[in-house]
CSV table of C-alpha atoms and ligand atoms in Angstrom, one decimal:
chain,number,residue,atom,x,y,z
T,1,MET,CA,-22.4,-5.5,-11.0
T,2,SER,CA,-22.4,-6.5,-7.3
T,3,THR,CA,-21.6,-3.9,-4.6
T,4,PRO,CA,-18.4,-4.1,-2.6
T,5,GLN,CA,-20.5,-5.3,0.4
T,6,GLU,CA,-22.0,-8.1,-1.5
T,7,ARG,CA,-18.6,-9.2,-2.8
T,8,ALA,CA,-17.3,-9.0,0.7
T,9,THR,CA,-20.0,-11.3,2.0
T,10,ALA,CA,-19.6,-13.7,-0.9
T,11,SER,CA,-15.8,-14.1,-0.2
T,12,ALA,CA,-16.2,-14.3,3.6
T,13,THR,CA,-17.2,-18.0,3.8
T,14,PRO,CA,-14.3,-20.2,3.0
T,15,THR,CA,-14.9,-24.0,3.2
T,16,LEU,CA,-13.7,-25.7,6.3
T,17,ASP,CA,-12.9,-29.3,6.5
T,18,VAL,CA,-10.5,-29.5,9.5
T,19,ASP,CA,-11.5,-31.0,12.8
T,20,ARG,CA,-11.1,-28.0,15.2
T,21,SER,CA,-10.9,-30.3,18.2
T,22,ASP,CA,-7.9,-32.2,16.8
T,23,PRO,CA,-5.0,-31.4,19.1
T,24,THR,CA,-2.5,-31.7,16.3
T,25,TYR,CA,-4.3,-28.9,14.4
T,26,ARG,CA,-4.3,-26.7,17.5
T,27,THR,CA,-0.6,-27.3,18.1
T,28,TRP,CA,0.0,-26.4,14.4
T,29,LEU,CA,-2.1,-23.2,14.8
T,30,ASN,CA,-0.3,-22.1,17.9
T,31,GLU,CA,3.1,-22.6,16.3
T,32,ALA,CA,2.0,-20.8,13.2
T,33,VAL,CA,0.8,-17.8,15.2
T,34,ARG,CA,3.9,-17.8,17.3
T,35,LYS,CA,6.1,-17.8,14.2
T,36,VAL,CA,4.3,-14.8,12.7
T,37,GLN,CA,4.4,-12.9,16.0
T,38,ALA,CA,8.1,-13.7,16.5
T,39,ASP,CA,8.9,-12.3,13.0
T,40,ALA,CA,7.3,-9.0,14.1
T,41,ASN,CA,9.2,-9.2,17.4
T,42,ARG,CA,12.5,-9.5,15.6
T,43,SER,CA,11.8,-6.6,13.3
T,44,ALA,CA,12.8,-3.0,13.8
T,45,ASP,CA,10.6,0.0,13.1
T,46,THR,CA,10.9,1.7,9.7
T,47,HIS,CA,12.7,5.1,9.5
T,48,LEU,CA,11.0,8.4,9.2
T,49,LEU,CA,13.3,10.3,6.8
T,50,ARG,CA,13.4,14.0,6.1
T,51,PHE,CA,13.0,15.4,2.6
T,52,PRO,CA,15.2,18.5,2.5
T,53,LEU,CA,13.3,21.9,2.1
T,54,PRO,CA,14.5,25.4,2.9
T,55,GLU,CA,14.4,25.7,6.7
T,56,GLU,CA,12.9,29.2,6.6
T,57,TRP,CA,9.7,28.0,5.0
T,58,GLY,CA,8.8,26.5,8.4
T,59,ILE,CA,7.5,23.4,6.7
T,60,ASP,CA,9.0,19.9,7.3
T,61,LEU,CA,8.3,17.1,4.9
T,62,TYR,CA,8.9,13.5,6.0
T,63,LEU,CA,8.9,10.1,4.3
T,64,LYS,CA,8.1,7.0,6.3
T,65,ASP,CA,10.4,4.4,4.7
T,66,GLU,CA,8.4,1.3,4.3
T,67,SER,CA,10.9,-0.2,1.8
T,68,THR,CA,13.1,-1.5,4.6
T,69,HIS,CA,10.7,-4.2,5.8
T,70,PRO,CA,12.2,-7.8,5.4
T,71,THR,CA,10.1,-8.2,2.2
T,72,GLY,CA,10.8,-4.7,0.9
T,73,SER,CA,7.4,-2.9,1.0
T,74,LEU,CA,4.6,-1.7,3.1
T,75,LYS,CA,2.8,-4.9,2.2
T,76,HIS,CA,4.9,-6.7,4.8
T,77,ARG,CA,2.6,-5.1,7.5
T,78,LEU,CA,-0.5,-6.1,5.5
T,79,ALA,CA,0.7,-9.7,4.9
T,80,ARG,CA,1.5,-10.1,8.6
T,81,SER,CA,-2.0,-8.9,9.5
T,82,LEU,CA,-3.8,-11.0,6.9
T,83,PHE,CA,-1.9,-14.2,8.0
T,84,LEU,CA,-2.8,-13.5,11.7
T,85,TYR,CA,-6.4,-12.8,10.8
T,86,GLY,CA,-6.7,-15.9,8.6
T,87,LEU,CA,-5.0,-18.1,11.2
T,88,CYS,CA,-7.0,-16.8,14.1
T,89,ASN,CA,-10.2,-17.2,12.1
T,90,GLY,CA,-9.3,-20.8,11.3
T,91,TRP,CA,-9.2,-20.1,7.6
T,92,ILE,CA,-5.6,-21.0,7.0
T,93,ARG,CA,-5.0,-24.7,7.5
T,94,PRO,CA,-2.0,-27.0,7.5
T,95,GLY,CA,-1.2,-28.4,4.0
T,96,HIS,CA,-3.7,-26.2,2.2
T,97,PRO,CA,-2.4,-23.4,-0.1
T,98,VAL,CA,-3.0,-19.7,0.5
T,99,ILE,CA,-4.0,-17.9,-2.7
T,100,GLU,CA,-3.9,-14.2,-3.4
T,101,ALA,CA,-5.0,-11.8,-6.1
T,102,SER,CA,-2.1,-9.3,-6.3
T,103,SER,CA,-0.3,-6.9,-8.5
T,104,GLY,CA,2.8,-8.2,-7.0
T,105,SER,CA,4.0,-6.6,-3.7
T,106,THR,CA,1.4,-8.3,-1.5
T,107,ALA,CA,2.2,-11.6,-3.0
T,108,VAL,CA,6.0,-11.1,-2.3
T,109,SER,CA,5.2,-10.5,1.4
T,110,GLU,CA,2.6,-13.3,1.6
T,111,ALA,CA,4.9,-15.8,0.0
T,112,TYR,CA,7.4,-15.0,2.8
T,113,PHE,CA,4.8,-15.6,5.5
T,114,ALA,CA,3.5,-18.7,3.9
T,115,LYS,CA,7.0,-20.2,3.8
T,116,LEU,CA,7.5,-19.1,7.4
T,117,ILE,CA,4.5,-21.2,8.6
T,118,GLY,CA,5.0,-23.9,6.0
T,119,VAL,CA,1.9,-23.7,3.7
T,120,PRO,CA,2.0,-23.5,-0.1
T,121,PHE,CA,1.4,-20.1,-1.8
T,122,ILE,CA,0.0,-19.2,-5.2
T,123,ALA,CA,-0.1,-15.6,-6.5
T,124,VAL,CA,-2.7,-14.7,-9.2
T,125,MET,CA,-1.3,-11.7,-11.0
T,126,PRO,CA,-1.6,-9.6,-14.2
T,127,ARG,CA,0.8,-10.7,-16.9
T,128,THR,CA,2.3,-7.2,-16.9
T,129,THR,CA,3.7,-7.5,-13.3
T,130,SER,CA,7.4,-6.7,-13.2
T,131,ALA,CA,9.7,-9.7,-13.7
T,132,GLU,CA,11.6,-8.8,-10.6
T,133,LYS,CA,8.5,-9.2,-8.4
T,134,CYS,CA,7.8,-12.7,-9.9
T,135,ARG,CA,11.4,-13.6,-9.2
T,136,LEU,CA,10.9,-12.5,-5.6
T,137,ILE,CA,7.7,-14.5,-5.2
T,138,GLU,CA,9.5,-17.6,-6.5
T,139,PHE,CA,12.5,-16.8,-4.3
T,140,HIS,CA,10.2,-17.1,-1.3
T,141,GLY,CA,8.9,-20.4,-2.5
T,142,GLY,CA,5.6,-19.1,-4.0
T,143,ARG,CA,4.1,-19.9,-7.4
T,144,CYS,CA,3.0,-17.3,-10.0
T,145,HIS,CA,-0.3,-17.8,-11.9
T,146,PHE,CA,-0.9,-15.2,-14.6
T,147,VAL,CA,-4.1,-13.7,-16.0
T,148,ASP,CA,-4.3,-11.5,-19.1
T,149,ASP,CA,-7.1,-9.3,-17.9
T,150,SER,CA,-6.4,-7.9,-14.4
T,151,ARG,CA,-10.2,-7.7,-13.8
T,152,THR,CA,-10.4,-11.5,-13.8
T,153,MET,CA,-7.9,-11.8,-10.9
T,154,TYR,CA,-10.5,-12.0,-8.2
T,155,ALA,CA,-12.7,-14.7,-9.8
T,156,GLU,CA,-9.6,-16.7,-10.9
T,157,SER,CA,-8.3,-16.6,-7.3
T,158,ALA,CA,-11.6,-17.8,-5.8
T,159,ALA,CA,-11.8,-20.6,-8.4
T,160,LEU,CA,-8.3,-21.7,-7.7
T,161,ALA,CA,-9.0,-21.8,-4.0
T,162,ASP,CA,-12.1,-23.9,-4.7
T,163,ARG,CA,-10.2,-26.4,-6.9
T,164,THR,CA,-7.2,-26.8,-4.5
T,165,GLY,CA,-9.1,-26.6,-1.1
T,166,GLY,CA,-7.0,-23.5,-0.4
T,167,HIS,CA,-7.8,-20.2,1.2
T,168,TYR,CA,-8.3,-17.1,-0.9
T,169,MET,CA,-6.7,-14.4,1.2
T,170,ASP,CA,-8.6,-11.5,-0.6
T,171,GLN,CA,-6.5,-8.5,0.4
T,172,PHE,CA,-8.9,-6.1,-1.3
T,173,THR,CA,-11.7,-7.1,1.0
T,174,TYR,CA,-9.8,-7.8,4.3
T,175,ALA,CA,-6.9,-5.2,4.3
T,176,GLU,CA,-8.9,-2.6,6.3
T,177,ARG,CA,-10.3,-5.0,8.9
T,178,ALA,CA,-7.3,-7.3,9.4
T,179,THR,CA,-5.2,-4.3,10.5
T,180,ASP,CA,-5.3,-3.1,14.2
T,181,TRP,CA,-6.3,0.5,13.4
T,182,ARG,CA,-6.5,1.7,17.1
T,183,GLY,CA,-2.8,1.1,17.7
T,184,ASN,CA,-0.6,-1.9,18.3
T,185,ASN,CA,2.3,0.0,16.6
T,186,ASN,CA,0.4,0.3,13.3
T,187,ILE,CA,1.9,2.6,10.7
T,188,ALA,CA,0.0,5.6,12.0
T,189,GLN,CA,0.9,5.2,15.6
T,190,SER,CA,4.6,4.7,14.6
T,191,ILE,CA,4.6,8.0,12.6
T,192,TYR,CA,3.2,10.0,15.6
T,193,GLN,CA,5.7,8.4,17.9
T,194,GLN,CA,8.6,9.2,15.6
T,195,LEU,CA,7.4,12.8,15.3
T,196,GLU,CA,7.3,13.4,19.0
T,197,LEU,CA,10.6,15.5,19.2
T,198,GLU,CA,10.0,17.4,15.9
T,199,ARG,CA,9.1,21.1,15.8
T,200,TYR,CA,5.7,20.2,14.4
T,201,PRO,CA,4.9,16.8,15.9
T,202,GLU,CA,1.3,16.7,14.7
T,203,PRO,CA,1.4,16.8,10.9
T,204,ALA,CA,-1.0,19.1,9.0
T,205,TRP,CA,-1.3,16.4,6.4
T,206,ILE,CA,-0.5,12.7,5.9
T,207,VAL,CA,-0.4,11.8,2.2
T,208,THR,CA,-1.0,8.1,1.4
T,209,THR,CA,-1.8,6.4,-1.9
T,210,ALA,CA,-4.3,3.6,-2.3
T,211,GLY,CA,-4.2,0.1,-3.7
T,212,THR,CA,-6.3,-2.0,-1.3
T,213,GLY,CA,-7.1,1.3,0.5
T,214,GLY,CA,-6.0,-0.4,3.7
T,215,THR,CA,-3.1,2.0,4.6
T,216,SER,CA,-5.3,5.1,4.1
T,217,ALA,CA,-8.1,3.5,6.1
T,218,THR,CA,-5.7,2.6,9.0
T,219,ILE,CA,-4.1,6.0,9.1
T,220,ALA,CA,-7.4,7.9,8.8
T,221,ARG,CA,-9.2,5.9,11.5
T,222,TYR,CA,-6.2,6.2,13.8
T,223,VAL,CA,-6.2,10.0,13.3
T,224,HIS,CA,-9.9,10.3,14.0
T,225,TYR,CA,-9.7,7.9,17.0
T,226,MET,CA,-6.9,9.8,18.6
T,227,GLN,CA,-8.7,13.1,17.8
T,228,TYR,CA,-5.7,14.6,15.9
T,229,ASP,CA,-6.1,17.6,13.7
T,230,THR,CA,-4.2,16.0,10.8
T,231,ARG,CA,-5.9,15.8,7.4
T,232,ILE,CA,-5.6,12.7,5.1
T,233,CYS,CA,-4.9,13.2,1.4
T,234,VAL,CA,-5.0,10.2,-1.1
T,235,PRO,CA,-3.5,10.9,-4.5
T,236,ASP,CA,-4.7,8.6,-7.3
T,237,PRO,CA,-2.9,7.7,-10.5
T,238,GLU,CA,-4.3,8.1,-14.0
T,239,ASN,CA,-5.8,4.7,-14.5
T,240,SER,CA,-7.9,4.3,-11.4
T,241,CYS,CA,-11.5,4.8,-10.3
T,242,PHE,CA,-10.9,5.8,-6.7
T,243,PHE,CA,-10.8,9.5,-7.4
T,244,ASP,CA,-14.1,9.6,-9.4
T,245,GLY,CA,-15.7,7.2,-7.0
T,246,TRP,CA,-14.7,9.4,-4.1
T,247,VAL,CA,-15.8,12.7,-5.8
T,248,ASN,CA,-19.2,11.3,-6.9
T,249,GLU,CA,-19.7,9.1,-3.9
T,250,ASP,CA,-20.2,6.2,-6.3
T,251,PRO,CA,-19.3,2.7,-4.9
T,252,GLY,CA,-20.0,1.2,-8.4
T,253,CYS,CA,-17.4,3.3,-10.2
T,254,THR,CA,-15.1,1.3,-12.5
T,255,THR,CA,-12.3,1.9,-15.1
T,256,ASP,CA,-11.2,-0.4,-17.9
T,257,CYS,CA,-7.5,0.3,-18.0
T,258,GLY,CA,-4.9,-1.2,-15.6
T,259,SER,CA,-2.7,1.3,-13.6
T,260,ARG,CA,0.8,2.0,-14.8
T,261,ILE,CA,1.8,2.8,-11.3
T,262,GLU,CA,2.4,-0.6,-9.7
T,263,GLY,CA,0.7,-1.1,-6.3
T,264,ILE,CA,-1.9,1.7,-6.6
T,265,GLY,CA,-4.9,2.6,-8.7
T,266,ARG,CA,-7.7,0.1,-9.1
T,267,PRO,CA,-10.3,-0.7,-11.8
T,268,ARG,CA,-13.1,-1.0,-9.1
T,269,MET,CA,-13.9,0.6,-5.8
T,270,GLU,CA,-12.3,-2.0,-3.5
T,271,PRO,CA,-14.2,-3.0,-0.3
T,272,SER,CA,-11.1,-2.0,1.8
T,273,PHE,CA,-11.0,1.6,0.3
T,274,LEU,CA,-13.0,3.8,2.8
T,275,PRO,CA,-13.7,7.0,0.9
T,276,GLY,CA,-15.7,8.5,3.8
T,277,ALA,CA,-12.6,8.6,6.0
T,278,ILE,CA,-10.5,10.6,3.5
T,279,ASP,CA,-10.4,14.4,3.6
T,280,ARG,CA,-9.0,15.1,0.1
T,281,MET,CA,-8.1,13.3,-3.1
T,282,MET,CA,-5.9,14.4,-6.0
T,283,LYS,CA,-5.6,13.0,-9.5
T,284,VAL,CA,-1.8,12.7,-10.3
T,285,PRO,CA,-0.6,12.3,-13.9
T,286,ASP,CA,1.7,9.2,-14.3
T,287,ALA,CA,4.4,11.4,-15.8
T,288,ALA,CA,4.3,13.5,-12.6
T,289,SER,CA,4.7,10.4,-10.4
T,290,VAL,CA,7.8,9.4,-12.4
T,291,ALA,CA,9.2,12.9,-12.3
T,292,ALA,CA,8.7,13.0,-8.5
T,293,VAL,CA,10.3,9.6,-7.8
T,294,ARG,CA,13.4,10.7,-9.8
T,295,ALA,CA,13.5,14.0,-7.9
T,296,LEU,CA,13.4,11.9,-4.7
T,297,GLU,CA,16.7,10.2,-5.8
T,298,ALA,CA,18.2,13.6,-6.5
T,299,ALA,CA,17.1,14.9,-3.0
T,300,ILE,CA,17.9,11.9,-0.7
T,301,GLY,CA,20.0,9.5,-2.9
T,302,ARG,CA,17.4,6.7,-2.9
T,303,LYS,CA,15.4,5.1,-5.6
T,304,ALA,CA,11.7,4.2,-4.9
T,305,GLY,CA,8.7,2.7,-6.8
T,306,GLY,CA,6.2,4.8,-8.8
T,307,SER,CA,3.6,5.0,-6.0
T,308,THR,CA,6.2,6.8,-3.8
T,309,GLY,CA,6.4,9.4,-6.6
T,310,THR,CA,2.6,9.8,-6.7
T,311,GLY,CA,2.6,10.5,-3.0
T,312,LEU,CA,5.6,12.8,-3.1
T,313,TRP,CA,4.1,14.8,-6.0
T,314,SER,CA,0.9,15.4,-4.0
T,315,ALA,CA,2.8,16.2,-0.8
T,316,LEU,CA,5.0,18.7,-2.6
T,317,LYS,CA,1.9,20.4,-4.0
T,318,ILE,CA,0.5,20.6,-0.4
T,319,VAL,CA,3.8,22.1,0.8
T,320,ALA,CA,3.5,24.7,-2.0
T,321,GLU,CA,-0.1,25.6,-0.8
T,322,MET,CA,1.2,26.0,2.7
T,323,VAL,CA,4.0,28.3,1.6
T,324,ALA,CA,1.5,30.3,-0.4
T,325,GLN,CA,-0.8,30.6,2.6
T,326,GLY,CA,2.1,31.4,5.0
T,327,SER,CA,1.2,28.4,7.2
T,328,ARG,CA,3.8,26.3,9.0
T,329,GLY,CA,3.7,22.7,10.0
T,330,SER,CA,4.7,19.2,8.9
T,331,VAL,CA,3.6,16.9,6.1
T,332,VAL,CA,4.2,13.1,6.0
T,333,THR,CA,4.2,10.7,3.0
T,334,LEU,CA,5.5,7.2,2.4
T,335,ILE,CA,8.3,5.4,0.6
T,336,CYS,CA,6.2,2.4,-0.3
T,337,ASP,CA,8.7,0.1,-2.0
T,338,PRO,CA,12.3,0.3,-3.4
T,339,GLY,CA,13.1,1.5,-6.9
T,340,ASP,CA,15.4,-1.5,-7.9
T,341,ARG,CA,12.2,-3.4,-8.7
T,342,TYR,CA,11.4,-1.0,-11.5
T,343,LEU,CA,14.7,-0.2,-13.2
T,344,ASP,CA,13.1,-1.2,-16.5
T,345,LYS,CA,10.1,1.0,-15.9
T,346,TYR,CA,10.2,4.3,-14.0
T,347,TYR,CA,14.0,4.6,-14.3
T,348,SER,CA,14.0,3.7,-18.0
T,349,ASP,CA,13.8,6.5,-20.6
T,350,ALA,CA,13.0,3.9,-23.2
T,351,TRP,CA,10.0,2.8,-21.2
T,352,LEU,CA,8.8,6.4,-20.8
T,353,GLU,CA,9.0,6.9,-24.5
T,354,GLU,CA,7.2,3.7,-25.3
T,355,GLN,CA,4.4,4.8,-22.9
T,356,GLY,CA,4.3,8.3,-24.4
T,357,LEU,CA,5.2,9.9,-21.1
T,358,ASP,CA,7.0,13.3,-21.0
T,359,ILE,CA,8.2,14.0,-17.5
T,360,SER,CA,10.1,17.2,-18.3
T,361,PRO,CA,7.3,19.8,-17.4
T,362,TYR,CA,6.7,18.0,-14.1
T,363,ALA,CA,10.4,17.7,-13.3
T,364,ALA,CA,10.7,21.5,-14.0
T,365,ALA,CA,7.7,22.2,-11.7
T,366,ILE,CA,9.4,20.3,-8.8
T,367,GLU,CA,12.7,22.0,-9.4
T,368,SER,CA,11.2,25.4,-9.3
T,369,LEU,CA,9.1,24.6,-6.2
T,370,ILE,CA,12.2,23.5,-4.3
T,371,ALA,CA,14.2,26.6,-5.5
T,372,THR,CA,11.4,29.2,-5.0
T,373,GLY,CA,8.5,27.8,-3.0
T,374,VAL,CA,6.2,28.7,-5.8
T,375,TRP,CA,4.2,26.0,-7.6
T,376,SER,CA,4.4,26.5,-11.4
T,377,GLY,CA,2.8,23.1,-12.3
T,378,THR,CA,-0.7,23.1,-13.8
T,379,ASP,CA,-1.7,19.7,-12.4
K,1,PLP,C1,-0.2,-1.7,-1.9
K,1,PLP,C2,0.7,-0.6,-2.3
K,1,PLP,C3,0.4,0.7,-2.0
K,1,PLP,C4,-1.0,1.1,-1.4
K,1,PLP,O1,-1.2,0.5,-0.1
K,1,PLP,P1,-2.7,0.0,0.3
K,1,PLP,O2,-2.6,-0.1,1.7
K,1,PLP,O3,-2.9,-1.3,-0.4
K,1,PLP,O4,-3.7,1.0,-0.2
K,1,PLP,C5,1.3,1.7,-2.4
K,1,PLP,N1,2.4,1.4,-3.0
K,1,PLP,C6,2.8,0.1,-3.3
K,1,PLP,C7,4.1,-0.1,-4.0
K,1,PLP,C8,2.0,-0.9,-2.9
K,1,PLP,O5,2.3,-2.2,-3.2
């Protein structure tokens, strides 16, 4: 088993067969970078919504709504950063495909940017990826290439890039370094700006789930760089090795089973997941994630994906701890993507039954927390 560092080095040397001094290449490159930057310039910031809690608790819970990006998830930020990084590094070339290993959301956003700059796009995905995500990738002009075992996604992507002369984007390696963590209106800087006029502008906690680990790395680094007192919590779903790898400080930690919560939970410690920057992790049962995402709809009238539920469950648990300690302050978590992508999963009782998931004890725990401030859940 290679270490994340070895894998990162192995994937960092794409083949180059373009004449860098060719002025038509340089014109193409300049245009491609301009188009990606112009997309950002046309875009508005995402909202910071409030999750209603009793005012007298003195605790404010916010949700950074990343579902409103043009491609519907927080992966819009990542895809933009990866395209800029790949273009500026000379890795993405005219006429050559961009290839990505993705459980879906990243591929949707990357297909959008590939179309924007006019290069072909191929997504290598687990066969279990939701049909709606495949439809969206194809809608943006991308092609879906399925694998039966999600652990073979990386090797299959690298092989496909070799065969086609394309560029394997490799989000799991590059997410943390392609993002401007010191600022440039990254997700963390945006959260702090939007909290400026709130009663607790510096959150006690930011809760953020991990797929590539890029979002948690960006937020944690920014908090440390700016010397804020905020703590970072990363909740992990059932089928993922991040929690055990973090607890045991084991970069070689793996799991066999793919995550039921799309977008988060990984079978290996991804190179972009930076455990050292994270203050706390929680293991969240998948049934609790689904209960939380349904409670979100009851509270704010919006559906979201399963990973939003994982984050919300963990944030509510932290809120309950703050109530118990008598401490005041704010907590921030994310709406990662919209729920209409998962009507046949997290919003389907038939799916829950098929998966053997009983959400009722978790739903009851959330209801009693919101009514009384007391946490009755065991997890
Ligand atoms: C990718 C993803 C996450 C986690 O973000 P990372 O920055 O990759 O760790 C959470 N939720 C959804 C739906 C995602 O697609």
